[in-house]
Short mmCIF file of C-alpha atoms and ligand atoms in Angstrom, two decimals:
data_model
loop_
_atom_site.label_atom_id
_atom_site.label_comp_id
_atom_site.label_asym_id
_atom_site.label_seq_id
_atom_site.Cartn_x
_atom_site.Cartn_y
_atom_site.Cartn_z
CA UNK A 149 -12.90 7.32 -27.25
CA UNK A 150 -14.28 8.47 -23.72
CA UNK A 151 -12.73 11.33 -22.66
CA UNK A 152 -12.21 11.64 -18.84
CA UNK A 153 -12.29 14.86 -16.73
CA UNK A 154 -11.47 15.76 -13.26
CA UNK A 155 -14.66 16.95 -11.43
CA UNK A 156 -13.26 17.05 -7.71
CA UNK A 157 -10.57 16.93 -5.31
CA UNK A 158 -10.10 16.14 -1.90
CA UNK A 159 -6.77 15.72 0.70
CA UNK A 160 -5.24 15.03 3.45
CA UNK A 161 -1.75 16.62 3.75
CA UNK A 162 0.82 17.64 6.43
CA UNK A 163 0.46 20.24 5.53
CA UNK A 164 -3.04 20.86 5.98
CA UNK A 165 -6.73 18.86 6.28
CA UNK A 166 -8.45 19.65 2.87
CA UNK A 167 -7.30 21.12 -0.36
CA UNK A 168 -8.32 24.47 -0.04
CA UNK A 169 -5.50 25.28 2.99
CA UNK A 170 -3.16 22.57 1.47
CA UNK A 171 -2.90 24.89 -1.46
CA UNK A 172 -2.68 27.93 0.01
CA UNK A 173 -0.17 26.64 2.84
CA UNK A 174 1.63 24.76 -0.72
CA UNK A 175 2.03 28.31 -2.15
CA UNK A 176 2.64 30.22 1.07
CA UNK A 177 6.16 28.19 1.31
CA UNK A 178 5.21 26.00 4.30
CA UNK A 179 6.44 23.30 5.36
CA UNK A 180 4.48 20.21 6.87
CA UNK A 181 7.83 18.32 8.41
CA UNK A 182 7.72 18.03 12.07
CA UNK A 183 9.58 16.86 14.73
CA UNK A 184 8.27 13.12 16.25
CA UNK A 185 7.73 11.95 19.76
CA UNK A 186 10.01 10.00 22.15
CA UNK A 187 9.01 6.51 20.85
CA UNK A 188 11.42 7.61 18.03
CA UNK A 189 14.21 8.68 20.00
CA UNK A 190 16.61 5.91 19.33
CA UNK A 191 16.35 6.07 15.50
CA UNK A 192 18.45 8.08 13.07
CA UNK A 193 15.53 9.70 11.74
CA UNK A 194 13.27 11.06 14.17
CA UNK A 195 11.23 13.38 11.57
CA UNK A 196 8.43 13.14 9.11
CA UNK A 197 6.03 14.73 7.74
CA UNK A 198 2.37 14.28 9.80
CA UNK A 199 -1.00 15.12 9.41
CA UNK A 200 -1.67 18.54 11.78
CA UNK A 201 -3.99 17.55 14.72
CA UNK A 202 -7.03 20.07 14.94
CA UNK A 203 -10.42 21.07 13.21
CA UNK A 204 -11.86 20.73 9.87
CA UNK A 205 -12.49 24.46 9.75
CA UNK A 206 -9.26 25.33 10.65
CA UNK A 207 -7.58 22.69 8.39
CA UNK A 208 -6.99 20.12 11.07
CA UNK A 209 -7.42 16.57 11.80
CA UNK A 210 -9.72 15.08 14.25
CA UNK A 211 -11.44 11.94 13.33
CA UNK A 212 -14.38 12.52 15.18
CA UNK A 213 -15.65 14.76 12.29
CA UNK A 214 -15.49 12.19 10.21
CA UNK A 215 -16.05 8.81 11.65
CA UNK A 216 -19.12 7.52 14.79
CA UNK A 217 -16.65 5.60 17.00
CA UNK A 218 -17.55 2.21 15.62
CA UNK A 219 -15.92 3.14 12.39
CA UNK A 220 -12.91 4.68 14.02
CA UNK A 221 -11.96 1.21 16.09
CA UNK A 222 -12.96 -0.94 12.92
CA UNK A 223 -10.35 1.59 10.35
CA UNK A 224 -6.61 1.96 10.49
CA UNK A 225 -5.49 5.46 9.66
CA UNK A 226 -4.91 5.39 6.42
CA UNK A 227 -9.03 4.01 5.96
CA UNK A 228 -10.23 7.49 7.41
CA UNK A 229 -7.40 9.79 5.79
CA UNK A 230 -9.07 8.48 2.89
CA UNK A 231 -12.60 8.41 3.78
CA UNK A 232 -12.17 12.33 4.70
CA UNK A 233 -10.42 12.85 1.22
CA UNK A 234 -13.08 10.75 -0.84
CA UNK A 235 -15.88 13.11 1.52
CA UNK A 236 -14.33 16.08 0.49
CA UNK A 237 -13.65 15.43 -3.27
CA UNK A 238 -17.56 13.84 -3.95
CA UNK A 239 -18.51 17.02 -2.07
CA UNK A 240 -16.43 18.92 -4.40
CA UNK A 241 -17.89 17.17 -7.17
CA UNK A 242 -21.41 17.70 -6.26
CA UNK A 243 -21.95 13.76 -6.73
CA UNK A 244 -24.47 12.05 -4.58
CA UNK A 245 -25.93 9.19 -6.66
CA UNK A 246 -29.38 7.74 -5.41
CA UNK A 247 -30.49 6.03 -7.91
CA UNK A 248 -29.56 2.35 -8.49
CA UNK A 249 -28.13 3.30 -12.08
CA UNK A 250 -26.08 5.68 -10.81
CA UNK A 251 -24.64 3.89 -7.78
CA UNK A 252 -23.94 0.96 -10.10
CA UNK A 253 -21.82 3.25 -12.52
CA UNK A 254 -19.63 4.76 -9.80
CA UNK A 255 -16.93 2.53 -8.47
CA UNK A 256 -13.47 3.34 -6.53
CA UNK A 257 -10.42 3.31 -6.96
CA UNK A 258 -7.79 3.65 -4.14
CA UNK A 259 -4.36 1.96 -3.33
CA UNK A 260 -1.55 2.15 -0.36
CA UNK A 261 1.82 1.05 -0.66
CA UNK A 262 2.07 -0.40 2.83
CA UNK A 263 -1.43 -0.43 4.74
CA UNK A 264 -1.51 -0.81 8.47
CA UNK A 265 2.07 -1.23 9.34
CA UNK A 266 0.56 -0.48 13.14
CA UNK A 267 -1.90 -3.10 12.98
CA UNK A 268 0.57 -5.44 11.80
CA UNK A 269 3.21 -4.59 14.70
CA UNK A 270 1.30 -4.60 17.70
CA UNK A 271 -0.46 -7.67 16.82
CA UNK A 272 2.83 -9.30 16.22
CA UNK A 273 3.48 -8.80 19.82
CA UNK A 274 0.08 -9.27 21.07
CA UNK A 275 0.85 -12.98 19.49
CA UNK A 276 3.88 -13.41 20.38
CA UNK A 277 3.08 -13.17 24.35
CA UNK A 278 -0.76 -13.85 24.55
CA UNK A 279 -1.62 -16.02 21.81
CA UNK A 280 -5.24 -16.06 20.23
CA UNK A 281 -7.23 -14.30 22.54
CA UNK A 282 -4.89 -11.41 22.18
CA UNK A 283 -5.98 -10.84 18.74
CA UNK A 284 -8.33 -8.32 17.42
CA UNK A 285 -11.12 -9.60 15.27
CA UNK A 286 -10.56 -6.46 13.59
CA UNK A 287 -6.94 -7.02 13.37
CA UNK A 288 -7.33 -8.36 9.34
CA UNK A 289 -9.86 -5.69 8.45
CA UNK A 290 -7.86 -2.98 9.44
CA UNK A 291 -4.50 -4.53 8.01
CA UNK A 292 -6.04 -5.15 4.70
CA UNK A 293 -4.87 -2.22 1.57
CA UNK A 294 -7.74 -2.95 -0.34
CA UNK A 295 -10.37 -1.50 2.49
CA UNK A 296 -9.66 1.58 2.37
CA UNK A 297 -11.65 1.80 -1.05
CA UNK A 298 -14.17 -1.04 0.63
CA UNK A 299 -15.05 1.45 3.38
CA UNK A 300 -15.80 4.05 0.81
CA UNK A 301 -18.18 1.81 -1.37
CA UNK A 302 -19.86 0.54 1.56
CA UNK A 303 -20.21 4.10 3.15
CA UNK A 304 -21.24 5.63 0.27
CA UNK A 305 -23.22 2.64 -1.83
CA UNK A 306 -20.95 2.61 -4.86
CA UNK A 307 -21.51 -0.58 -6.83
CA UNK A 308 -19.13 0.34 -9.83
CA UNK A 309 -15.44 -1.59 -10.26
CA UNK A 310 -14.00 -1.43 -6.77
CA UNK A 311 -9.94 -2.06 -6.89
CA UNK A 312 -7.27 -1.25 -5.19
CA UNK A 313 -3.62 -1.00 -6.06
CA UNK A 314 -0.38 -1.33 -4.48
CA UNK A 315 2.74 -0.90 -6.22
CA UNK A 316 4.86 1.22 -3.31
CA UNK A 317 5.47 5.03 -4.05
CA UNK A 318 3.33 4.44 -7.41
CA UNK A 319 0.23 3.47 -6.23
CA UNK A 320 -1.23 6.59 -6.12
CA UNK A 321 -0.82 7.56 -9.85
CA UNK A 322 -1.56 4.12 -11.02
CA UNK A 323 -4.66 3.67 -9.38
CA UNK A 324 -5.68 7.28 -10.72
CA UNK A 325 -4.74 5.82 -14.14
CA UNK A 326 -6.38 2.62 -14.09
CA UNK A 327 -9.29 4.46 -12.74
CA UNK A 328 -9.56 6.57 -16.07
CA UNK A 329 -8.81 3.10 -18.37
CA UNK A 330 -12.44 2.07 -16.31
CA UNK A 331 -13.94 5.08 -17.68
CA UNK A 332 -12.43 5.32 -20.94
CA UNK A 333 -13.35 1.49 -21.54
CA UNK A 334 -17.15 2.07 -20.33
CA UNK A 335 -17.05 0.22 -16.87
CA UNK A 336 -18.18 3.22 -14.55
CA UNK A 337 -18.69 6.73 -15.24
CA UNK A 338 -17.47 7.97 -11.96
CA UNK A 339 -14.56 7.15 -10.33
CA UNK A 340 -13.74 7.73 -6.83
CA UNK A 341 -9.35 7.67 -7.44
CA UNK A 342 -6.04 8.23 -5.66
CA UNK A 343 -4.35 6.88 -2.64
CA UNK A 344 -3.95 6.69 1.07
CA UNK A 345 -1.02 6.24 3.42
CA UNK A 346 -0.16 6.43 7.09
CA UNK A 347 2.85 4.61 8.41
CA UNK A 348 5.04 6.71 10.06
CA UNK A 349 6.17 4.07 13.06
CA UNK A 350 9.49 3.70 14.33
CA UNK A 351 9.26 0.25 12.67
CA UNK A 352 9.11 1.97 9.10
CA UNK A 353 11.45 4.38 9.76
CA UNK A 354 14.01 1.88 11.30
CA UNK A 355 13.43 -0.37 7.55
CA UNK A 356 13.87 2.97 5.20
CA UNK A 357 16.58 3.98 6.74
CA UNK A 358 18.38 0.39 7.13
CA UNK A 359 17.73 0.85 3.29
CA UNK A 360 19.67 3.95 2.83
CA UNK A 361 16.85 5.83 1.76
CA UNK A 362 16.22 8.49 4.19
CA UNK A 363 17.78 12.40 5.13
CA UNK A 364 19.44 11.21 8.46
CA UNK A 365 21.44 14.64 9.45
CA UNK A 366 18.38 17.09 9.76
CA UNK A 367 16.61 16.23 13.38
CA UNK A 368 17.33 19.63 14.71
CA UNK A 369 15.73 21.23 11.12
CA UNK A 370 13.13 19.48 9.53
CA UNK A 371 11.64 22.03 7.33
CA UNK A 372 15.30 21.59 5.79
CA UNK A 373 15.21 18.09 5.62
CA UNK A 374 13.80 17.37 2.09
CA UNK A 375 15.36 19.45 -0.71
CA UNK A 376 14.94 17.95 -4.18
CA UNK A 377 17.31 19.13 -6.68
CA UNK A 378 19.69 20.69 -4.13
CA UNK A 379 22.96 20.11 -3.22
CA UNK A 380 22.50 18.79 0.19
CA UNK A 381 19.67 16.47 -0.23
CA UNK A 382 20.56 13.39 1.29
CA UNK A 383 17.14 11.03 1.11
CA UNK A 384 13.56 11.73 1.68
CA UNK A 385 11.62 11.98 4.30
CA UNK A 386 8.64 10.46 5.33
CA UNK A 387 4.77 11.51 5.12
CA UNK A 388 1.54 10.81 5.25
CA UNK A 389 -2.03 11.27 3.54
CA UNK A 390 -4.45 10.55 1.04
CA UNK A 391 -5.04 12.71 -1.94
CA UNK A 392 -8.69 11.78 -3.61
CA UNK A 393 -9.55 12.51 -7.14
CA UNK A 394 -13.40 12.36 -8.61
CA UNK A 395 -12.76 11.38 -12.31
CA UNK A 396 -15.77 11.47 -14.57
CA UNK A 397 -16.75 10.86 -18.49
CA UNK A 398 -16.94 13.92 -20.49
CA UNK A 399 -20.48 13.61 -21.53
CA UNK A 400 -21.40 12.46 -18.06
CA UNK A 401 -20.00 15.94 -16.15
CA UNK A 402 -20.63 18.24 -18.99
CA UNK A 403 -24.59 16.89 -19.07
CA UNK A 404 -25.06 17.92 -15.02
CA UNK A 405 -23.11 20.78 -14.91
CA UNK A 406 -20.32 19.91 -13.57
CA UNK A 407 -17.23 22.20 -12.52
CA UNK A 408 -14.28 20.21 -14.72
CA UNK A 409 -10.84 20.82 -13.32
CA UNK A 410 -8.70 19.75 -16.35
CA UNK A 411 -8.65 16.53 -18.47
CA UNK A 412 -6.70 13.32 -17.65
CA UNK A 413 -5.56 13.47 -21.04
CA UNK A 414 -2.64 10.61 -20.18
CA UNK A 415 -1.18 7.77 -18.90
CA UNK A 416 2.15 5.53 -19.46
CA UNK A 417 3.53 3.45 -17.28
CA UNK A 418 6.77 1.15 -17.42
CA UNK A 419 9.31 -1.04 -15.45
CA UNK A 420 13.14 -0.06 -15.25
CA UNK A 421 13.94 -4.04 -14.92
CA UNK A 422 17.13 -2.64 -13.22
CA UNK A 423 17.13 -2.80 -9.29
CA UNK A 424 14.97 -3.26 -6.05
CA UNK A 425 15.67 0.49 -4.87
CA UNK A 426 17.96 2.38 -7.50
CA UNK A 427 16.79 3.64 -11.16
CA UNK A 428 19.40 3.29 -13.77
CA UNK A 429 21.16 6.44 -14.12
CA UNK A 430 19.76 7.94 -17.50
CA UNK A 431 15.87 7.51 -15.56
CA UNK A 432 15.11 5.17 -18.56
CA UNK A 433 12.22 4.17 -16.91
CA UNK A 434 10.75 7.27 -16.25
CA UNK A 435 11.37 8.54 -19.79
CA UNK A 436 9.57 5.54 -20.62
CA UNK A 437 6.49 6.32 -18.72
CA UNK A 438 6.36 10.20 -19.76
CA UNK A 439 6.84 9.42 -23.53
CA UNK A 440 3.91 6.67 -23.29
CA UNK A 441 2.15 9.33 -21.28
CA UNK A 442 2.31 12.10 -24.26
CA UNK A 443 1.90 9.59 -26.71
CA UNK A 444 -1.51 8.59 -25.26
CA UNK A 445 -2.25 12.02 -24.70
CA UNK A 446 -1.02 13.05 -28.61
CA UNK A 447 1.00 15.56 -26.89
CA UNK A 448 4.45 16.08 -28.45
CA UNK A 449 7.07 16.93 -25.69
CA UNK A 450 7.37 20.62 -26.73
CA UNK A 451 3.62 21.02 -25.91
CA UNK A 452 4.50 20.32 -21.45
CA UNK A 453 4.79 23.88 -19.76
CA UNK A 454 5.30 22.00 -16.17
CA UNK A 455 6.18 19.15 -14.92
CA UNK A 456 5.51 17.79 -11.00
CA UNK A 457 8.25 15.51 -10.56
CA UNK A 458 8.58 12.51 -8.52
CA UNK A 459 11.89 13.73 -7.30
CA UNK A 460 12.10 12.43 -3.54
CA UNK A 461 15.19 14.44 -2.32
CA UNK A 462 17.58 11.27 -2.92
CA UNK A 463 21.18 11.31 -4.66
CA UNK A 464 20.79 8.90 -7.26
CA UNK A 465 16.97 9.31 -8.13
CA UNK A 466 16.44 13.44 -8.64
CA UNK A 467 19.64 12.65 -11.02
CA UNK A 468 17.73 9.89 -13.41
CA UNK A 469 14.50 12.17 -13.53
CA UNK A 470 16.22 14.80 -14.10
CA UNK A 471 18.24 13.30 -16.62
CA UNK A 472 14.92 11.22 -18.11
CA UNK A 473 12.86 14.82 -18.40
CA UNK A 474 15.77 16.48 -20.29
CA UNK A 475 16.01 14.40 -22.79
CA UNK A 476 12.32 13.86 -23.47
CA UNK A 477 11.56 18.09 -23.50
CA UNK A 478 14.87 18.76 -23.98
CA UNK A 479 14.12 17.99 -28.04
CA UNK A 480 12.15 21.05 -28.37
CA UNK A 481 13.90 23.32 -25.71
CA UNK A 482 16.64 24.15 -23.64
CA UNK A 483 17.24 23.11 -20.00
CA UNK A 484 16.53 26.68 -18.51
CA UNK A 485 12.92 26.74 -20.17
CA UNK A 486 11.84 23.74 -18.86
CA UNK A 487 9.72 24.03 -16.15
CA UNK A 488 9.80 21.22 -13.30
CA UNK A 489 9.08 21.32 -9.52
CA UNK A 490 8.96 18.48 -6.91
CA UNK A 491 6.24 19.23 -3.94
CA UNK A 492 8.33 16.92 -2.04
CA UNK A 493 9.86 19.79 -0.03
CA UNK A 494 6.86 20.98 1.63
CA UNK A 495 4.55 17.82 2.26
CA UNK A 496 7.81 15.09 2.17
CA UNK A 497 7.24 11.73 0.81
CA UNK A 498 3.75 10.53 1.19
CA UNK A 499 4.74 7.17 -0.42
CA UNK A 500 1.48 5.06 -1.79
CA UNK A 501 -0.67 8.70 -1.56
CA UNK A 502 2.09 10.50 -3.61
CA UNK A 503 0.92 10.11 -6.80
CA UNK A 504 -2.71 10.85 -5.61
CA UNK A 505 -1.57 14.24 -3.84
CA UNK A 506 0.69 15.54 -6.51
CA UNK A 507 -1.45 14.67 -9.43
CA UNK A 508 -3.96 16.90 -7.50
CA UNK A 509 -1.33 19.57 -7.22
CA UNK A 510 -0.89 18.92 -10.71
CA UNK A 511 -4.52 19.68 -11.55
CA UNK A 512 -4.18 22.73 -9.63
CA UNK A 513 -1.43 24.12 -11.25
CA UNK A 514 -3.46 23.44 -14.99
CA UNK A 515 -6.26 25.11 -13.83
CA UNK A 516 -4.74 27.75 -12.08
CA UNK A 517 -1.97 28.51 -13.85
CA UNK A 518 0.52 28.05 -11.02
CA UNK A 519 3.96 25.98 -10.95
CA UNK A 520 3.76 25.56 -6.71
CA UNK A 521 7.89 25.87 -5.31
CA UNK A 522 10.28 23.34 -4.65
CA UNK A 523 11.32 24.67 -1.15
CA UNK A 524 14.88 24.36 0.34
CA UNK A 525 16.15 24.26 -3.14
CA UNK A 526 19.15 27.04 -2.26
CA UNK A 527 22.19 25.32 -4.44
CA UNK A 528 21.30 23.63 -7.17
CA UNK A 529 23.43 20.54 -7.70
CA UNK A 530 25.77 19.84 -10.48
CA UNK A 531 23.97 19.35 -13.69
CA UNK A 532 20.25 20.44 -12.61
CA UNK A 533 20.03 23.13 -15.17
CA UNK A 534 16.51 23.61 -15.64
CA UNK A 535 13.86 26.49 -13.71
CA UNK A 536 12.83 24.07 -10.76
CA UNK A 537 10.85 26.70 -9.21
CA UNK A 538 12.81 27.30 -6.27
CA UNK A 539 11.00 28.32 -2.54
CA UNK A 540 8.42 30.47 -4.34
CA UNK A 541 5.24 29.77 -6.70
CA UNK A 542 5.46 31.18 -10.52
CA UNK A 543 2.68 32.30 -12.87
CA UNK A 544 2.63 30.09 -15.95
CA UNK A 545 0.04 29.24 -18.98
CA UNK A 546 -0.17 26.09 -18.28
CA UNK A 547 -2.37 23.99 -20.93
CA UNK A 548 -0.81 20.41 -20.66
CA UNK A 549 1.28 19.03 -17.46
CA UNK A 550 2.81 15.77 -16.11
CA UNK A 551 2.84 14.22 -13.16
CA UNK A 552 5.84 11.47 -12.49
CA UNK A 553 5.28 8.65 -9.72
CA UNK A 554 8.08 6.08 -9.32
CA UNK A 555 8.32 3.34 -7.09
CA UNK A 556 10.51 0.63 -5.42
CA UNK A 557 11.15 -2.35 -8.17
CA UNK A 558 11.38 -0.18 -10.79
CA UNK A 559 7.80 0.65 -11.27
CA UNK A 560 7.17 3.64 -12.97
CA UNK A 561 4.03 5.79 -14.03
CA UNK A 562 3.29 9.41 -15.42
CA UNK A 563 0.05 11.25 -15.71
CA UNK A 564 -0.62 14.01 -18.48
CA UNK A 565 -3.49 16.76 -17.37
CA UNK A 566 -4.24 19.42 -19.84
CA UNK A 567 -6.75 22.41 -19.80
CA UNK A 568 -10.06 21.11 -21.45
CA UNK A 569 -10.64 21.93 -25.04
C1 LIG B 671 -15.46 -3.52 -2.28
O1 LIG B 671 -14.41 -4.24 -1.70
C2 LIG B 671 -14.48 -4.34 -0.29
C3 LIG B 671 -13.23 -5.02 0.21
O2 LIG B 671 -13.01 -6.21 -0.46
C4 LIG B 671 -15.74 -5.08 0.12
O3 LIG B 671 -15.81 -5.18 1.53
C5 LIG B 671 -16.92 -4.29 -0.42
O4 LIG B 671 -18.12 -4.95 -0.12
C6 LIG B 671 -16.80 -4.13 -1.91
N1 LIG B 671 -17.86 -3.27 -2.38
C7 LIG B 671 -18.68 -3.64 -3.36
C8 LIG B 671 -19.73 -2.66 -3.70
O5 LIG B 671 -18.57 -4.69 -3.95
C1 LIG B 672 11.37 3.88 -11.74
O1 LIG B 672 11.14 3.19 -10.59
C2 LIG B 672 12.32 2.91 -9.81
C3 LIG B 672 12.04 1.99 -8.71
O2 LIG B 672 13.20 1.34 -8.34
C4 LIG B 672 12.78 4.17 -9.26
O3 LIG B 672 13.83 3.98 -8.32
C5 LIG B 672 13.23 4.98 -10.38
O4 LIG B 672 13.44 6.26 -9.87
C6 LIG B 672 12.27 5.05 -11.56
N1 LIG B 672 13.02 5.16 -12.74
C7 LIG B 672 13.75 6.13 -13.20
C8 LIG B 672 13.88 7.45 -12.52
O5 LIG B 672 14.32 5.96 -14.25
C1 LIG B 673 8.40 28.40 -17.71
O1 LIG B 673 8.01 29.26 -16.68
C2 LIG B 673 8.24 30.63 -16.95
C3 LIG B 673 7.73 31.39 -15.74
O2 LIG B 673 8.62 31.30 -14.70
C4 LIG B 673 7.54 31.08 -18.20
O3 LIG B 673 7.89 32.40 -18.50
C5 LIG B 673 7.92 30.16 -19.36
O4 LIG B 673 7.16 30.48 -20.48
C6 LIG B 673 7.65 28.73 -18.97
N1 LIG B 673 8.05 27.83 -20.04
C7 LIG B 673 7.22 26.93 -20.52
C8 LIG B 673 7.75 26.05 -21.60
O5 LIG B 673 6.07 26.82 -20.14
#
């Protein structure tokens, strides 16, 4: 079998531009929820969790560094988040194919769970009172999911397997795992992974929290707003991002030299076949998708030192994950030595780039030996009774980790990363 390996990383975050000061600012206890502008003013929820404004040095935002201006107009935001995460991670990487051969066996891999909401909105309108002429002819290129991962090939010449997935707060982690099944199954040797999102408009706000799904009672206190595992949590809160992964054969990375992060050494996925929003309440979807995870990885339960859960901040679904990873490591161990931690806290809930971002947290923590905090986890609720890492980081060996990703319609996937042997 073809072993893959993680050979680079890039990000977009709120809390920072780039993974070097979204790790530090991860570990540090920040928090990346802001505040939003007037045009939210009439919502319940007028927080989220944005992308800071400001330089690529200084871990900022500005799309000028990244884009001519042709590109800018012709990409919706969550195109160039993830053209400036793919940059970074193929940077990373130290992977700039030239040769026909190698273009050909490097393909992408990068899904959204809700593309250009923006796009979508204003051209409704534009419709609506101008007709025809009032549409953009880049209105359907910049709507479309799958570009994102076009505008990489085309900026970058990749000819390998170029797909895109989009299964809502999963898409991140499937795409990264579908991305290795490429590798592992000899259709590219590089993969350029993860996900992309940016829809924070008062249009997505107003139709997650019609749904019930978001922390409506912390305006005046966002960096309280999203506290997985705690007693108070009350929903998630929005975010956006990409989170870019370079995934590469074994053989491949080890024959240039490459620096190798930690092996993907899993992947499981499954459906709950339950209910649109809510996960049954054992999480028997999401003990689905770690077991198939470990048993892919021939990892027995007792062999996971840390787990990145999905955990959004919501009643009903920190309970079923919770519940789910219990049972699964709770064969070998008891509650209190099982180490879990939801990033959620500090970067909120980056919906289709999730998966992407925390499995790149994930990597992190593997190959530094770090569990990063759960922050604003003060009380934890009634039956959370393992170490969830609360507000500050904690040394740990960590040799094999999973990362959960679970998504509206009962889609679920996990990831397994271990230290390379
Ligand atoms: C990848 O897909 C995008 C979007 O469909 C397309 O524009 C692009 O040309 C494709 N790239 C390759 C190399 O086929
Ligand atoms: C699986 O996905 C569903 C999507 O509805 C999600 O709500 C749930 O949390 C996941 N399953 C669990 C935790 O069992
Ligand atoms: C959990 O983390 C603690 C550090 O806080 C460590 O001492 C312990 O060994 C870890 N347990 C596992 C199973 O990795």
């Amino acid at each position: 079998m073809r072993r893959v390996v993680v050979t680079g990383l890039g990000a977009v975050t709120p809390l920072a531009l780039g993974v070097k000061h979204t790790w530090k600012h991860l570990l540090a206890g920040q928090c990346g929820i802001k505040k939003l502008g007037e045009k939210f003013n009439d919502l319940p929820v007028q927080i989220a969790a944005t992308v800071p404004a400001g330089n690529k040095d200084d871990g900022g935002w500005n799309p000028k560094e990244w884009l001519v201006a042709g590109e800018e107009r012709g990409m919706a935001l969550f195109s160039q988040y993830s053209i400036a995460a793919a940059e970074e991670a193929l940077q990373d990487a130290g992977w700039a194919p030239k040769t026909e051969e190698e273009l050909e066996r490097t393909g992408v891999c990068l899904g959204s769970g809700i593309g250009s909401l923006e796009d979508a909105y204003s051209s409704s309108i534009a419709y609506e009172s101008g007709g025809l002429k009032k549409v953009s002819p880049r209105f359907v290129p910049r709507l479309l999911i799958n570009l994102a991962a076009g505008h990489i090939t085309m900026k970058h010449g990749f000819k390998g397997p170029n797909h895109s997935v989009s299964t809502a707060c999963t898409s991140g982690a499937h795409s990264i795992g579908d991305a290795s099944r490429f590798i592992q199954f000899g259709d590219a040797d590089i993969m350029v992974a993860g996900g992309s999102e940016s829809c924070i408009h008062p249009l997505a706000i107003a139709g997650f929290a019609r749904a019930r799904s978001l922390a409506t009672d912390w305006n005046d206190n966002p960096t309280a707003s999203s506290r997985p595992f705690d007693r108070a949590r009350a929903g998630f809160v929005m975010g956006e991002g990409a989170g870019v992964l370079v995934l590469e054969e074994y053989e491949h990375a080890k024959k240039r030299g490459a620096k190798i992060y930690a092996e993907l050494l899993g992947y499981g996925l499954s459906a709950d076949a339950h209910h649109i929003t809510a996960p049954p309440k054992d999480g028997a979807g999401a003990y689905l998708a770690m077991k198939r995870a470990l048993v892919h990885a021939k990892k027995g339960p007792g062999e996971v030192q840390y787990v990145n859960a999905h955990a959004t901040s919501t009643l009903l679904g920190d309970v079923a994950e919770n519940s789910a990873i219990c049972r699964l490591l709770g064969e070998d161990r008891r509650p209190h030595e099982i180490n879990i931690s939801s990033t959620k806290g500090a970067v909120g809930h980056l919906l289709g780039a999730a998966g992407a971002v925390e499995a790149l947290f994930t990597v992190l923590a593997v190959h530094e030996n770090v569990m990063p905090p759960t922050l604003n986890l003060d009380n934890p609720d009634e039956g959370f009774e393992c170490n969830y890492v609360p507000n500050i980081p904690q040394q740990n060996k960590i040799d094999v980790a999973v990362s959960n990703s679970f998504g509206f319609g009962g889609t679920n996937a996990s990831l397994c990363f271990a230290k390379l042997r």
